[in-house]
Coordinates of C-alpha atoms in Angstrom, one line a residue:
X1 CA 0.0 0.0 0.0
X2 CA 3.0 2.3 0.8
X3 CA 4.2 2.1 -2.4
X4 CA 0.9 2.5 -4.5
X5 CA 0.6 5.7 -2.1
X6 CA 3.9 6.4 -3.0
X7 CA 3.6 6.5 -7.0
X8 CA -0.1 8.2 -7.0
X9 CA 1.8 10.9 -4.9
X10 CA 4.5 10.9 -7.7
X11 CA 2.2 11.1 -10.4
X12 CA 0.5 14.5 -9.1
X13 CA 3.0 16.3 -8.6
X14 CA 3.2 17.2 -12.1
X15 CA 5.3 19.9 -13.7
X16 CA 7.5 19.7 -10.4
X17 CA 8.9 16.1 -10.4
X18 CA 12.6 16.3 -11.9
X19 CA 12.9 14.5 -15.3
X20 CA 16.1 13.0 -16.2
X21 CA 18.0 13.9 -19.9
X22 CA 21.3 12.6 -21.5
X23 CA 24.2 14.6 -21.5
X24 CA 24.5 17.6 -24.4
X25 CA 27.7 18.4 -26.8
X26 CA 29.7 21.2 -26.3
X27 CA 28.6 22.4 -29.8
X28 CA 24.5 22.4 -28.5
X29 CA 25.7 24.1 -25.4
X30 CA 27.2 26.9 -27.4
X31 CA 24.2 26.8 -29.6
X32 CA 21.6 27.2 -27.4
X33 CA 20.1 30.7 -26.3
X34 CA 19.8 31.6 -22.8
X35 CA 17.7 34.4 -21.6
X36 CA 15.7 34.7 -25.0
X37 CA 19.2 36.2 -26.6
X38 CA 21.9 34.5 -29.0
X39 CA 24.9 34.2 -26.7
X40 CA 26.5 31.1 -27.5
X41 CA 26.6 32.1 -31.5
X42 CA 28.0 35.9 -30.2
X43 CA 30.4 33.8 -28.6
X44 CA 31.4 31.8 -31.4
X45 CA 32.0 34.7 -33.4
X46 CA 34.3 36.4 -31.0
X47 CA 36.4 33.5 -30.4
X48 CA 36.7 32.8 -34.5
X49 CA 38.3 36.7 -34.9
X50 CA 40.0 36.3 -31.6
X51 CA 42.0 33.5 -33.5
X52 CA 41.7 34.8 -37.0
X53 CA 38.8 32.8 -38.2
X54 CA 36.8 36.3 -39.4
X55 CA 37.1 37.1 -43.3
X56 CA 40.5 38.4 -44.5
X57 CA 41.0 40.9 -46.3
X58 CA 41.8 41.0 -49.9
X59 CA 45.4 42.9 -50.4
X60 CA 46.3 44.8 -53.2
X61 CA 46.9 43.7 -57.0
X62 CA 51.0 44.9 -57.7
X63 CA 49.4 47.3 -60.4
X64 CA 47.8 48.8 -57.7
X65 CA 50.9 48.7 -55.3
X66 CA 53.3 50.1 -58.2
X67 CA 50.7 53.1 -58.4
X68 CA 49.9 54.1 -54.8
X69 CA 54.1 53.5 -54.4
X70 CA 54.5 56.0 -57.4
X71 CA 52.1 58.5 -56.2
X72 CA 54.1 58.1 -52.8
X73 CA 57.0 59.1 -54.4
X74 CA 55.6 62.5 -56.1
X75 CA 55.0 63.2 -52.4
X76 CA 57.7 63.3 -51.3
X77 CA 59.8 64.5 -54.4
X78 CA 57.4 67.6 -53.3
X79 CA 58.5 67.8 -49.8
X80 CA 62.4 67.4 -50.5
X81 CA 61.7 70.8 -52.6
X82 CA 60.1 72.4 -50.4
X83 CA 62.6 71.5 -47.2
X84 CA 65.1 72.6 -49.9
X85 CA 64.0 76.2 -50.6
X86 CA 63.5 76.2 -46.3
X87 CA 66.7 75.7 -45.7
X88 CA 68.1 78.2 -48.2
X89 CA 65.8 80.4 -46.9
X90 CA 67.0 79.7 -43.2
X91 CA 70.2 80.0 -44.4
X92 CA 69.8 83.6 -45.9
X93 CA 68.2 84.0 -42.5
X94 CA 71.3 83.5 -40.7
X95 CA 73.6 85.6 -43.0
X96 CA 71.2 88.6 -43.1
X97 CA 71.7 88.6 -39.0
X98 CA 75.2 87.4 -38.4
X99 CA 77.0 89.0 -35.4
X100 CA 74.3 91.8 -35.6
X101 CA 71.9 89.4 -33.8
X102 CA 73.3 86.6 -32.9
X103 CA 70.1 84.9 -31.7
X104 CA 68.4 85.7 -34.2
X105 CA 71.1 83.9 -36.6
X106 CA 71.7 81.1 -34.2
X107 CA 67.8 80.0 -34.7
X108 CA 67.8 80.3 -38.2
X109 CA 70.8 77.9 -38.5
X110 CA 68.8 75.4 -36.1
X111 CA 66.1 75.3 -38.1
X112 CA 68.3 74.6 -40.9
X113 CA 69.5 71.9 -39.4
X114 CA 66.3 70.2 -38.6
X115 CA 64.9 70.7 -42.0
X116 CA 68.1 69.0 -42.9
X117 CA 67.4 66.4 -40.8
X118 CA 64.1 66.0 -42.5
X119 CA 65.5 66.3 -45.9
X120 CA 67.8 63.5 -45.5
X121 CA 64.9 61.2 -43.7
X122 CA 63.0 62.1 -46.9
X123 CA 65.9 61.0 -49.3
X124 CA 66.3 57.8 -47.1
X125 CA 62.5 57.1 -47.3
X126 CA 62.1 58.1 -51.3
X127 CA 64.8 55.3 -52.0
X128 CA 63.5 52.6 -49.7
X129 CA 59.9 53.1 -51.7
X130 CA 62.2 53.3 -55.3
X131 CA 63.4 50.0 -54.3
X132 CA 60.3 48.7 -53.4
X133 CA 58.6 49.7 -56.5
X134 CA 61.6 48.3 -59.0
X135 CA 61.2 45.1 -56.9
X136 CA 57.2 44.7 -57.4
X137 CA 57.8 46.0 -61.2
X138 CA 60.5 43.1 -61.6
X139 CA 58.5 40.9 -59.7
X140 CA 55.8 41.6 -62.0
X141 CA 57.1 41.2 -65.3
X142 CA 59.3 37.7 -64.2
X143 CA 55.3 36.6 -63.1
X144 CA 54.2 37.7 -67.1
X145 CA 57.2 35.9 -68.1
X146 CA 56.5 32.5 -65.7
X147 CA 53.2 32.7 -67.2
X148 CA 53.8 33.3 -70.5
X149 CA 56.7 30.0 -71.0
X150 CA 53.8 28.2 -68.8
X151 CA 51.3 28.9 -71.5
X152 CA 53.5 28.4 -74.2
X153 CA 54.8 24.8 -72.5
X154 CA 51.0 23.9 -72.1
X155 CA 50.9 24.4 -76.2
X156 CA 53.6 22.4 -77.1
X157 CA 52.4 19.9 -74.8
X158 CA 48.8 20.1 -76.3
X159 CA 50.1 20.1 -79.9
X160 CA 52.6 17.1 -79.3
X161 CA 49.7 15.2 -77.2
X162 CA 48.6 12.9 -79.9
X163 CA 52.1 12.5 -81.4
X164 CA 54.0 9.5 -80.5
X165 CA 57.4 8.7 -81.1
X166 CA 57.2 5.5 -82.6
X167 CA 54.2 6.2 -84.0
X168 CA 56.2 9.0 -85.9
X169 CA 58.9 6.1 -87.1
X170 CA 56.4 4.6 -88.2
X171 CA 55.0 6.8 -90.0
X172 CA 58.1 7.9 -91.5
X173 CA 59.3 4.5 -92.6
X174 CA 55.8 4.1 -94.4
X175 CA 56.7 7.2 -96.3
X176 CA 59.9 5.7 -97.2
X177 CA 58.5 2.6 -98.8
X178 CA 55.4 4.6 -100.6
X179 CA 58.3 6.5 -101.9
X180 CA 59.9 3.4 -103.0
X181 CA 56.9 1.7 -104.3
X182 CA 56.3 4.7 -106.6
X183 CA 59.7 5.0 -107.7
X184 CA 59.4 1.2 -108.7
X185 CA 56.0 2.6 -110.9
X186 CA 57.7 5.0 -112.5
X187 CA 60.4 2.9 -113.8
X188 CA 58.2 0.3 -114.8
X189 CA 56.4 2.9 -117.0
X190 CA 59.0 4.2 -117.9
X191 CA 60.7 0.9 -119.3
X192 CA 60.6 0.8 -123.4
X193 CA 58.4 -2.3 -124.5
X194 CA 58.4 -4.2 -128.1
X195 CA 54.9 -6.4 -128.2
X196 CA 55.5 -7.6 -124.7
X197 CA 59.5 -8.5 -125.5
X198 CA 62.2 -8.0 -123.1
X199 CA 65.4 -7.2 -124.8
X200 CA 68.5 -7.0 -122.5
X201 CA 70.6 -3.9 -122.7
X202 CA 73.8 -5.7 -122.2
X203 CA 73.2 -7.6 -125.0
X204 CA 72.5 -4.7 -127.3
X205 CA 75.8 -3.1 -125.9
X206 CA 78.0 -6.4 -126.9
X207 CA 75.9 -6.5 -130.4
X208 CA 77.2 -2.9 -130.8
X209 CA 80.7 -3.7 -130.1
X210 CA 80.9 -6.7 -132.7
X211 CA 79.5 -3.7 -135.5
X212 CA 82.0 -1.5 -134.9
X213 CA 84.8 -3.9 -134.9
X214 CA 83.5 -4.9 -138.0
X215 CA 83.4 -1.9 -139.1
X216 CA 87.4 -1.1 -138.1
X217 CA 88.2 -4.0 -140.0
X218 CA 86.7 -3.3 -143.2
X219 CA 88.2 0.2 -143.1
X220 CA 92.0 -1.8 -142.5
X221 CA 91.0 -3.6 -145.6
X222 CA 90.5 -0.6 -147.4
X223 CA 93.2 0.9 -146.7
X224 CA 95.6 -1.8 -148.4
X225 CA 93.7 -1.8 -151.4
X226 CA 94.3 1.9 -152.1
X227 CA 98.3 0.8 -152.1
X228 CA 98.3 -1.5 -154.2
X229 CA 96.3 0.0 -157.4
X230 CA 98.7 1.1 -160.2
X231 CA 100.0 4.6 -161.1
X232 CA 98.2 7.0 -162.6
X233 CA 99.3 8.0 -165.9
X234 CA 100.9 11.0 -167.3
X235 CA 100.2 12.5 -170.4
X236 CA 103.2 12.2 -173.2
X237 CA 105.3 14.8 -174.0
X238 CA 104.3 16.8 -177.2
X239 CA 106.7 16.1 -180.4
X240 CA 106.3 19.6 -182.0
X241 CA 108.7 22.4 -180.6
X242 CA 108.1 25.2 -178.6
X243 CA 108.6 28.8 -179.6
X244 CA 111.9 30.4 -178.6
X245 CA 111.9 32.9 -175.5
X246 CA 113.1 36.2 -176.1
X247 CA 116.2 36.7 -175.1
X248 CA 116.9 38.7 -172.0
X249 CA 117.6 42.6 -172.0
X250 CA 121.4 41.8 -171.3
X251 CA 122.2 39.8 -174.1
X252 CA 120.7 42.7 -176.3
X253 CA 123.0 44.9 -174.4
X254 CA 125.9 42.9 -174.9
X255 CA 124.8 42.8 -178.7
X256 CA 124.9 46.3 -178.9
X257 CA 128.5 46.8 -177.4
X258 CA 130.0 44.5 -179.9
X259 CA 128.4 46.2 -182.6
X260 CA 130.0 49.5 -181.2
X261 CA 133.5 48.5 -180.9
X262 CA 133.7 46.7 -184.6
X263 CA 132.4 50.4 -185.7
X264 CA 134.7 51.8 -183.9
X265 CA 137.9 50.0 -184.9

């Protein structure tokens, strides 16, 4: 009876009697509002850019470093004139006063001193940003260049992709005996035919031979014919005689002399 009393009791008590639930994650923990507000994702979200889960930011492109870097530099090309012109202006400053005021002069020439200062801080920083620049703008262009033999290597690979060496060999040995075959064509059609004889060339060459030997022989034979035919004849002398010459002019002058001397004697 105790115990019948005992569970009635139990089952009235209603909303109050303590129900027990298995264990939560971490994660639902987290997750689960308290007071009607969303602490445990607020918490989340502190912890992630505590630890530098949040979104990055995205930097600059070098085009756009090279030009804010460039613009720098006009800066402070400015500023070295103008710390230029102030320190010839403190300098006048301190020659206009001299020993008259000595003060006077001895500020001026501080001031010239930090503007110096300044000037040679400014000369340091405008070649520290020079260098920087020449080192993105390098940097740059060796990046084009990467990417440009990258491309061009991703070509030549795509062109040579369904090439294959032996294939190629085989290909070119192919050629060779297509070349071959036609040459064997052309030489066949080429080739002189008589009603479907074959006459050997050697055999024409020998037959050729024998012909002119022949022909050397015959020409030999000739030759000692023409030695042996008899004289040719003269004509006879004719019997009748020829007419006297005159006789020459110094036998008519010897003629004369004689003449001459029988006169004379």
């Amino acid at each position: 009876m105790s115990r019948r009393r005992t569970e009635e009791g139990l089952g009235k008590a209603g909303p109050c009697v303590m129900r027990h639930h298995p264990p939560r994650s971490k994660a639902e923990v987290w997750r689960t509002p308290r007071g009607g507000g969303g602490r445990g994702e607020l918490a989340m979200s502190g912890l992630g850019r505590l630890f530098g889960k949040g979104k990055k930011e995205k930097g600059p492109t070098p085009e756009e470093a090279i030009q804010k870097l460039k613009e720098t530099e006009k800066i402070l090309i400015k500023k070295q004139e103008f710390l230029e012109q102030k320190i010839q202006q403190e300098l006048q400053t301190a020659k206009k006063y001299g020993t008259k005021n000595k003060r006077a002069a001895l500020q001026a020439l501080r001031r010239k001193k930090r503007f110096e200062q300044q000037l040679a801080q400014t000369d340091g920083t405008l070649s520290t940003l020079e260098f920087q620049r020449e080192a993105i703008e390098n940097a740059t262009t060796n990046a084009e260049v990467l990417r440009t033999m990258e491309l061009a290597a991703q070509g030549m690979k795509k062109a040579y992709q369904d090439m294959d060496i032996d294939k190629v060999d085989e290909l070119m040995t192919d050629i060779t005996e297509q070349q071959e075959v036609a040459q064997q064509i052309s030489d066949a059609i080429s080739r002189p035919m008589g009603f479907g004889d074959y006459v050997d060339e050697d055999e024409l060459l020998e037959e050729l031979e024998l012909l002119e030997q022949e022909e050397l022989a015959q020409e030999l034979l000739s030759v000692g014919d023409k030695e042996e035919e008899p004289p040719v004849k003269l004509p006879s002398v004719p019997s009748t005689h020829l007419p006297a010459e005159p006789a020459p002019k110094a036998d008519e002058d010897e003629e004369a002399l004689k003449q001459l001397a029988e006169w004379v004697s």
